[in-house]
Amino acid sequence: MSERPLTAAEVQAHPEYPHINWELKAEQGGKIDVAAGRGGPFELAYELHGHGPRKIIWLMGLGGLMRTWQRQTKDFGHTEADKYSCLVLDNRGVGASDKPLLRYTTSEMAKDVIELLDHVGWTEQRSVHVVGISMGGMIAQELGLLIPERICSLNLVSTAPRIVRTLPYLENIRNRINLMWPKPIDEQIAKVKADCYSAEWLAKPDETEYTVQPFPTNGDRFAAGEISKRTSPGVFTRQGFICQLYAAGFHHKSPEQIKKLGDVVGRERIMVLHGTRDRMIDFVHAEMLLKDFGGEQSGVTRSFHEGIGHVAPFEIREKFKDIIVDRVEKTEGMAKQ
């Protein structure tokens, strides 16, 4: 185990750094025009992996790229490509998608997603499994209200119906904004690590498959991905980040709206997953979301994880896969109504 995290320079000099973004060949992909008449049109980048009958769309959070899902893209869309089809995208404001200067809202971002679903032909009743993390979970809530009849399962990960203005959250948002101003890259990365991951996971030896050799720790591998994102021209911009931050910060679904979401999607199709040590969107938001649905007794699946931070798909990758597989299978077995 490393005594200290690698510096950014050490990460970039590591033999594994050139292989941090996996070469996962998509079966379909490119860019489509979205939002005509809604401030657009502008281009949305996407990839479709796998060709199986179980259709999963993975919605990323604030400042996250579609490739941030590469573990799940591989586990579902490649390792089990005959069983699953996985749709990933760069939300407006990040990655290969356009970054228009507009007032972003999670509702408008959900409409972008609907246009993408239409483009790939995912339009059948109760055919789409939605997995959304953080801001992606907010977009997923909007999707559930806009196209409930298409949703087979709605999996809300590390997200909130609305932000309770707790001091830790405001501190974290201020920290995220501060990341957009010039600071040493090591300081930037250290802050994101502390906000998003448990110290225990960060310090563990690199658990992820490697091409040349593993990084010393999970934290060092995460740092490599962040450095790659932040040093790739045009991928992660101040304008796009601030526009996404506005959408996430002003997402607000009242208890009545969450109740309606449960009614129209079906509570037995919904899961709320959260880690108790989430310092980006505090655990209280998961409890609030579950309560607004009517509690676990209402039929919503509660998946709370002691000691886990904001990014369960990284920290508990295998368990997370099992959870999603279970949700897919259980909901596929329900009546298509």
Tab-separated table of C-alpha atoms in Angstrom, residues 12-249:
chain	number	residue	atom	x	y	z
A	12	GLN	CA	1.003	10.674	-15.725
A	13	ALA	CA	4.390	8.953	-15.734
A	14	HIS	CA	2.911	5.639	-14.583
A	15	PRO	CA	2.999	2.855	-17.223
A	16	GLU	CA	-0.770	2.346	-16.910
A	17	TYR	CA	-1.707	5.986	-17.531
A	18	PRO	CA	-1.973	5.660	-21.341
A	19	HIS	CA	-4.473	2.819	-20.790
A	20	ILE	CA	-6.750	4.531	-18.267
A	21	ASN	CA	-9.571	4.890	-20.816
A	22	TRP	CA	-10.410	1.422	-22.080
A	23	GLU	CA	-10.844	0.581	-25.732
A	24	LEU	CA	-14.431	-0.669	-25.634
A	25	LYS	CA	-15.767	-0.849	-29.176
A	26	ALA	CA	-19.316	0.419	-29.461
A	27	GLU	CA	-21.846	-1.308	-31.726
A	28	GLN	CA	-23.337	2.088	-32.549
A	29	GLY	CA	-22.473	5.660	-31.702
A	30	GLY	CA	-21.809	9.175	-32.812
A	31	LYS	CA	-23.687	12.423	-32.348
A	32	ILE	CA	-27.296	13.415	-32.867
A	33	ASP	CA	-28.962	16.814	-32.946
A	34	VAL	CA	-31.253	17.454	-29.993
A	35	ALA	CA	-33.217	20.326	-28.466
A	36	ALA	CA	-34.525	21.927	-31.651
A	37	GLY	CA	-36.926	24.573	-30.387
A	38	ARG	CA	-35.476	24.213	-26.878
A	39	GLY	CA	-32.401	26.398	-27.302
A	40	GLY	CA	-30.836	24.108	-29.896
A	41	PRO	CA	-30.259	22.248	-31.975
A	42	PHE	CA	-26.951	21.075	-30.574
A	43	GLU	CA	-25.082	17.789	-30.677
A	44	LEU	CA	-25.314	15.016	-28.100
A	45	ALA	CA	-22.661	12.284	-28.176
A	46	TYR	CA	-23.547	8.693	-27.354
A	47	GLU	CA	-22.442	5.064	-27.618
A	48	LEU	CA	-24.427	1.836	-27.646
A	49	HIS	CA	-22.636	-1.265	-26.357
A	50	GLY	CA	-23.947	-4.808	-26.526
A	51	HIS	CA	-26.897	-6.203	-28.446
A	52	GLY	CA	-28.928	-8.075	-25.859
A	53	PRO	CA	-32.653	-7.747	-25.116
A	54	ARG	CA	-32.193	-6.095	-21.689
A	55	LYS	CA	-31.843	-2.362	-22.396
A	56	ILE	CA	-30.045	-0.172	-19.827
A	57	ILE	CA	-29.340	3.551	-20.102
A	58	TRP	CA	-26.653	4.877	-17.745
A	59	LEU	CA	-26.934	8.570	-16.805
A	60	MET	CA	-23.798	10.231	-15.453
A	61	GLY	CA	-23.509	12.992	-12.865
A	62	LEU	CA	-22.072	16.494	-12.722
A	63	GLY	CA	-19.014	16.864	-14.945
A	64	GLY	CA	-18.914	13.125	-15.636
A	65	LEU	CA	-18.203	11.561	-19.013
A	66	MET	CA	-19.859	8.552	-20.633
A	67	ARG	CA	-16.537	6.740	-20.282
A	68	THR	CA	-16.826	7.109	-16.498
A	69	TRP	CA	-19.291	4.216	-16.842
A	70	GLN	CA	-16.623	2.049	-18.529
A	71	ARG	CA	-16.650	-0.570	-15.748
A	72	GLN	CA	-20.401	-1.068	-16.159
A	73	THR	CA	-20.197	-0.727	-19.952
A	74	LYS	CA	-17.700	-3.602	-19.924
A	75	ASP	CA	-19.505	-5.712	-17.301
A	76	PHE	CA	-22.892	-5.482	-19.021
A	77	GLY	CA	-22.329	-4.402	-22.631
A	78	HIS	CA	-19.257	-6.510	-23.411
A	79	THR	CA	-18.864	-9.376	-20.942
A	80	GLU	CA	-22.587	-10.086	-21.335
A	81	ALA	CA	-23.210	-8.419	-24.689
A	82	ASP	CA	-25.735	-11.087	-25.742
A	83	LYS	CA	-27.887	-10.309	-22.714
A	84	TYR	CA	-27.636	-6.522	-22.349
A	85	SER	CA	-27.626	-3.399	-24.501
A	86	CYS	CA	-26.021	-0.421	-22.763
A	87	LEU	CA	-26.607	3.168	-23.830
A	88	VAL	CA	-24.208	5.817	-22.507
A	89	LEU	CA	-23.958	9.492	-23.362
A	90	ASP	CA	-22.174	12.722	-22.598
A	91	ASN	CA	-24.800	15.059	-21.170
A	92	ARG	CA	-25.024	18.529	-22.661
A	93	GLY	CA	-22.125	20.562	-21.278
A	94	VAL	CA	-19.409	17.911	-21.138
A	95	GLY	CA	-17.252	15.537	-23.150
A	96	ALA	CA	-17.903	15.174	-26.873
A	97	SER	CA	-21.362	16.761	-26.614
A	98	ASP	CA	-21.911	20.437	-27.279
A	99	LYS	CA	-21.629	22.894	-24.410
A	100	PRO	CA	-24.122	25.650	-25.211
A	101	LEU	CA	-24.379	28.617	-22.889
A	102	LEU	CA	-27.977	28.194	-21.755
A	103	ARG	CA	-29.986	27.791	-18.589
A	104	TYR	CA	-29.689	24.026	-18.111
A	105	THR	CA	-32.365	22.193	-16.131
A	106	THR	CA	-32.642	18.522	-15.316
A	107	SER	CA	-35.989	18.492	-17.127
A	108	GLU	CA	-34.436	19.832	-20.343
A	109	MET	CA	-31.550	17.378	-20.000
A	110	ALA	CA	-34.101	14.567	-19.649
A	111	LYS	CA	-35.738	15.713	-22.874
A	112	ASP	CA	-32.316	15.407	-24.553
A	113	VAL	CA	-32.232	11.814	-23.313
A	114	ILE	CA	-35.719	11.093	-24.655
A	115	GLU	CA	-34.637	12.270	-28.105
A	116	LEU	CA	-31.676	9.885	-27.877
A	117	LEU	CA	-33.937	7.010	-26.805
A	118	ASP	CA	-36.159	7.760	-29.785
A	119	HIS	CA	-33.124	7.809	-32.081
A	120	VAL	CA	-31.956	4.335	-31.030
A	121	GLY	CA	-35.503	2.970	-31.086
A	122	TRP	CA	-35.933	2.336	-27.379
A	123	THR	CA	-39.607	3.226	-27.413
A	124	GLU	CA	-41.479	0.093	-26.352
A	125	GLN	CA	-43.564	-0.056	-23.230
A	126	ARG	CA	-41.667	-1.008	-20.048
A	127	SER	CA	-38.503	-1.717	-22.054
A	128	VAL	CA	-35.870	0.640	-20.611
A	129	HIS	CA	-33.896	0.238	-17.394
A	130	VAL	CA	-32.651	3.624	-16.167
A	131	VAL	CA	-29.594	3.914	-13.913
A	132	GLY	CA	-28.799	7.481	-12.893
A	133	ILE	CA	-26.127	8.631	-10.460
A	134	SER	CA	-26.058	12.001	-8.697
A	135	MET	CA	-27.213	14.612	-11.253
A	136	GLY	CA	-27.930	11.643	-13.522
A	137	GLY	CA	-30.356	10.431	-10.855
A	138	MET	CA	-32.076	13.797	-10.985
A	139	ILE	CA	-32.374	13.500	-14.762
A	140	ALA	CA	-33.731	9.976	-14.199
A	141	GLN	CA	-36.490	11.361	-11.956
A	142	GLU	CA	-37.506	13.738	-14.737
A	143	LEU	CA	-37.489	10.860	-17.232
A	144	GLY	CA	-39.807	8.912	-14.969
A	145	LEU	CA	-42.302	11.754	-14.982
A	146	LEU	CA	-42.009	12.371	-18.730
A	147	ILE	CA	-42.042	8.791	-20.098
A	148	PRO	CA	-43.129	6.509	-17.243
A	149	GLU	CA	-44.668	3.979	-19.629
A	150	ARG	CA	-41.268	3.170	-21.175
A	151	ILE	CA	-39.486	2.533	-17.889
A	152	CYS	CA	-39.031	-1.026	-16.697
A	153	SER	CA	-36.852	-0.090	-13.720
A	154	LEU	CA	-35.777	3.266	-12.279
A	155	ASN	CA	-32.563	3.066	-10.265
A	156	LEU	CA	-31.698	6.252	-8.388
A	157	VAL	CA	-28.097	6.226	-7.157
A	158	SER	CA	-26.515	8.787	-4.810
A	159	THR	CA	-29.086	11.400	-5.706
A	160	ALA	CA	-31.728	13.692	-4.227
A	161	PRO	CA	-35.251	14.899	-4.942
A	162	ARG	CA	-34.088	18.379	-3.960
A	163	ILE	CA	-31.061	19.703	-2.168
A	164	VAL	CA	-31.316	20.393	1.544
A	165	ARG	CA	-29.046	23.353	2.092
A	166	THR	CA	-26.770	21.691	4.600
A	167	LEU	CA	-23.419	23.284	5.330
A	168	PRO	CA	-21.409	20.299	4.071
A	169	TYR	CA	-23.236	20.351	0.742
A	170	LEU	CA	-22.690	24.087	0.259
A	171	GLU	CA	-19.045	23.650	1.132
A	172	ASN	CA	-18.761	20.888	-1.431
A	173	ILE	CA	-20.471	22.920	-4.141
A	174	ARG	CA	-18.170	25.845	-3.414
A	175	ASN	CA	-15.251	23.444	-3.644
A	176	ARG	CA	-16.502	22.146	-6.999
A	177	ILE	CA	-16.830	25.701	-8.325
A	178	ASN	CA	-13.358	26.470	-7.052
A	179	LEU	CA	-12.055	23.600	-9.157
A	180	MET	CA	-12.769	25.691	-12.220
A	181	TRP	CA	-10.262	28.345	-11.194
A	182	PRO	CA	-6.549	27.758	-11.717
A	183	LYS	CA	-5.143	25.735	-8.850
A	184	PRO	CA	-2.472	23.073	-8.654
A	185	ILE	CA	-3.872	19.882	-10.175
A	186	ASP	CA	-2.894	17.891	-7.082
A	187	GLU	CA	-5.037	20.173	-4.928
A	188	GLN	CA	-7.972	19.797	-7.322
A	189	ILE	CA	-7.770	16.001	-7.362
A	190	ALA	CA	-7.380	15.684	-3.593
A	191	LYS	CA	-10.574	17.672	-3.065
A	192	VAL	CA	-12.652	15.601	-5.493
A	193	LYS	CA	-11.357	12.410	-3.878
A	194	ALA	CA	-12.394	13.589	-0.421
A	195	ASP	CA	-15.838	14.650	-1.617
A	196	CYS	CA	-16.673	11.525	-3.585
A	197	TYR	CA	-14.981	8.470	-2.073
A	198	SER	CA	-14.415	6.814	1.273
A	199	ALA	CA	-10.865	7.091	2.599
A	200	GLU	CA	-10.757	3.307	3.017
A	201	TRP	CA	-11.484	2.632	-0.658
A	202	LEU	CA	-9.046	5.266	-1.859
A	203	ALA	CA	-6.214	3.716	0.165
A	204	LYS	CA	-6.784	0.132	-1.002
A	205	PRO	CA	-4.523	-1.360	-3.679
A	206	ASP	CA	-5.853	-0.778	-7.205
A	207	GLU	CA	-8.713	-3.252	-7.688
A	208	THR	CA	-9.388	-2.535	-11.362
A	209	GLU	CA	-8.157	-4.680	-14.245
A	210	TYR	CA	-5.037	-3.298	-15.879
A	211	THR	CA	-3.156	-3.455	-19.174
A	212	VAL	CA	0.487	-2.996	-18.085
A	213	GLN	CA	0.507	-2.822	-14.292
A	214	PRO	CA	-1.895	-1.665	-11.581
A	215	PHE	CA	-1.685	1.738	-9.974
A	216	PRO	CA	-0.579	1.665	-6.335
A	217	THR	CA	-4.077	2.479	-5.042
A	218	ASN	CA	-7.688	2.932	-6.101
A	219	GLY	CA	-7.194	6.624	-5.409
A	220	ASP	CA	-4.301	6.815	-7.834
A	221	ARG	CA	-6.380	5.178	-10.572
A	222	PHE	CA	-9.226	7.612	-9.954
A	223	ALA	CA	-6.730	10.486	-10.118
A	224	ALA	CA	-5.506	9.205	-13.485
A	225	GLY	CA	-9.033	9.342	-14.906
A	226	GLU	CA	-9.595	12.848	-13.592
A	227	ILE	CA	-6.255	14.105	-14.899
A	228	SER	CA	-7.016	12.613	-18.306
A	229	LYS	CA	-10.396	14.367	-18.350
A	230	ARG	CA	-9.037	17.723	-17.201
A	231	THR	CA	-6.095	17.757	-19.600
A	232	SER	CA	-8.049	16.722	-22.712
A	233	PRO	CA	-8.812	19.910	-24.703
A	234	GLY	CA	-12.482	20.886	-24.779
A	235	VAL	CA	-13.723	17.920	-22.754
A	236	PHE	CA	-14.213	19.564	-19.351
A	237	THR	CA	-14.868	23.303	-19.617
A	238	ARG	CA	-15.741	25.955	-17.080
A	239	GLN	CA	-18.824	27.024	-19.035
A	240	GLY	CA	-20.224	23.509	-19.392
A	241	PHE	CA	-19.538	22.653	-15.775
A	242	ILE	CA	-21.217	25.781	-14.416
A	243	CYS	CA	-24.269	25.193	-16.630
A	244	GLN	CA	-24.574	21.604	-15.346
A	245	LEU	CA	-24.019	22.773	-11.774
A	246	TYR	CA	-26.955	25.157	-12.156
A	247	ALA	CA	-29.195	22.286	-13.298
A	248	ALA	CA	-28.202	20.039	-10.408
A	249	GLY	CA	-28.320	22.771	-7.773
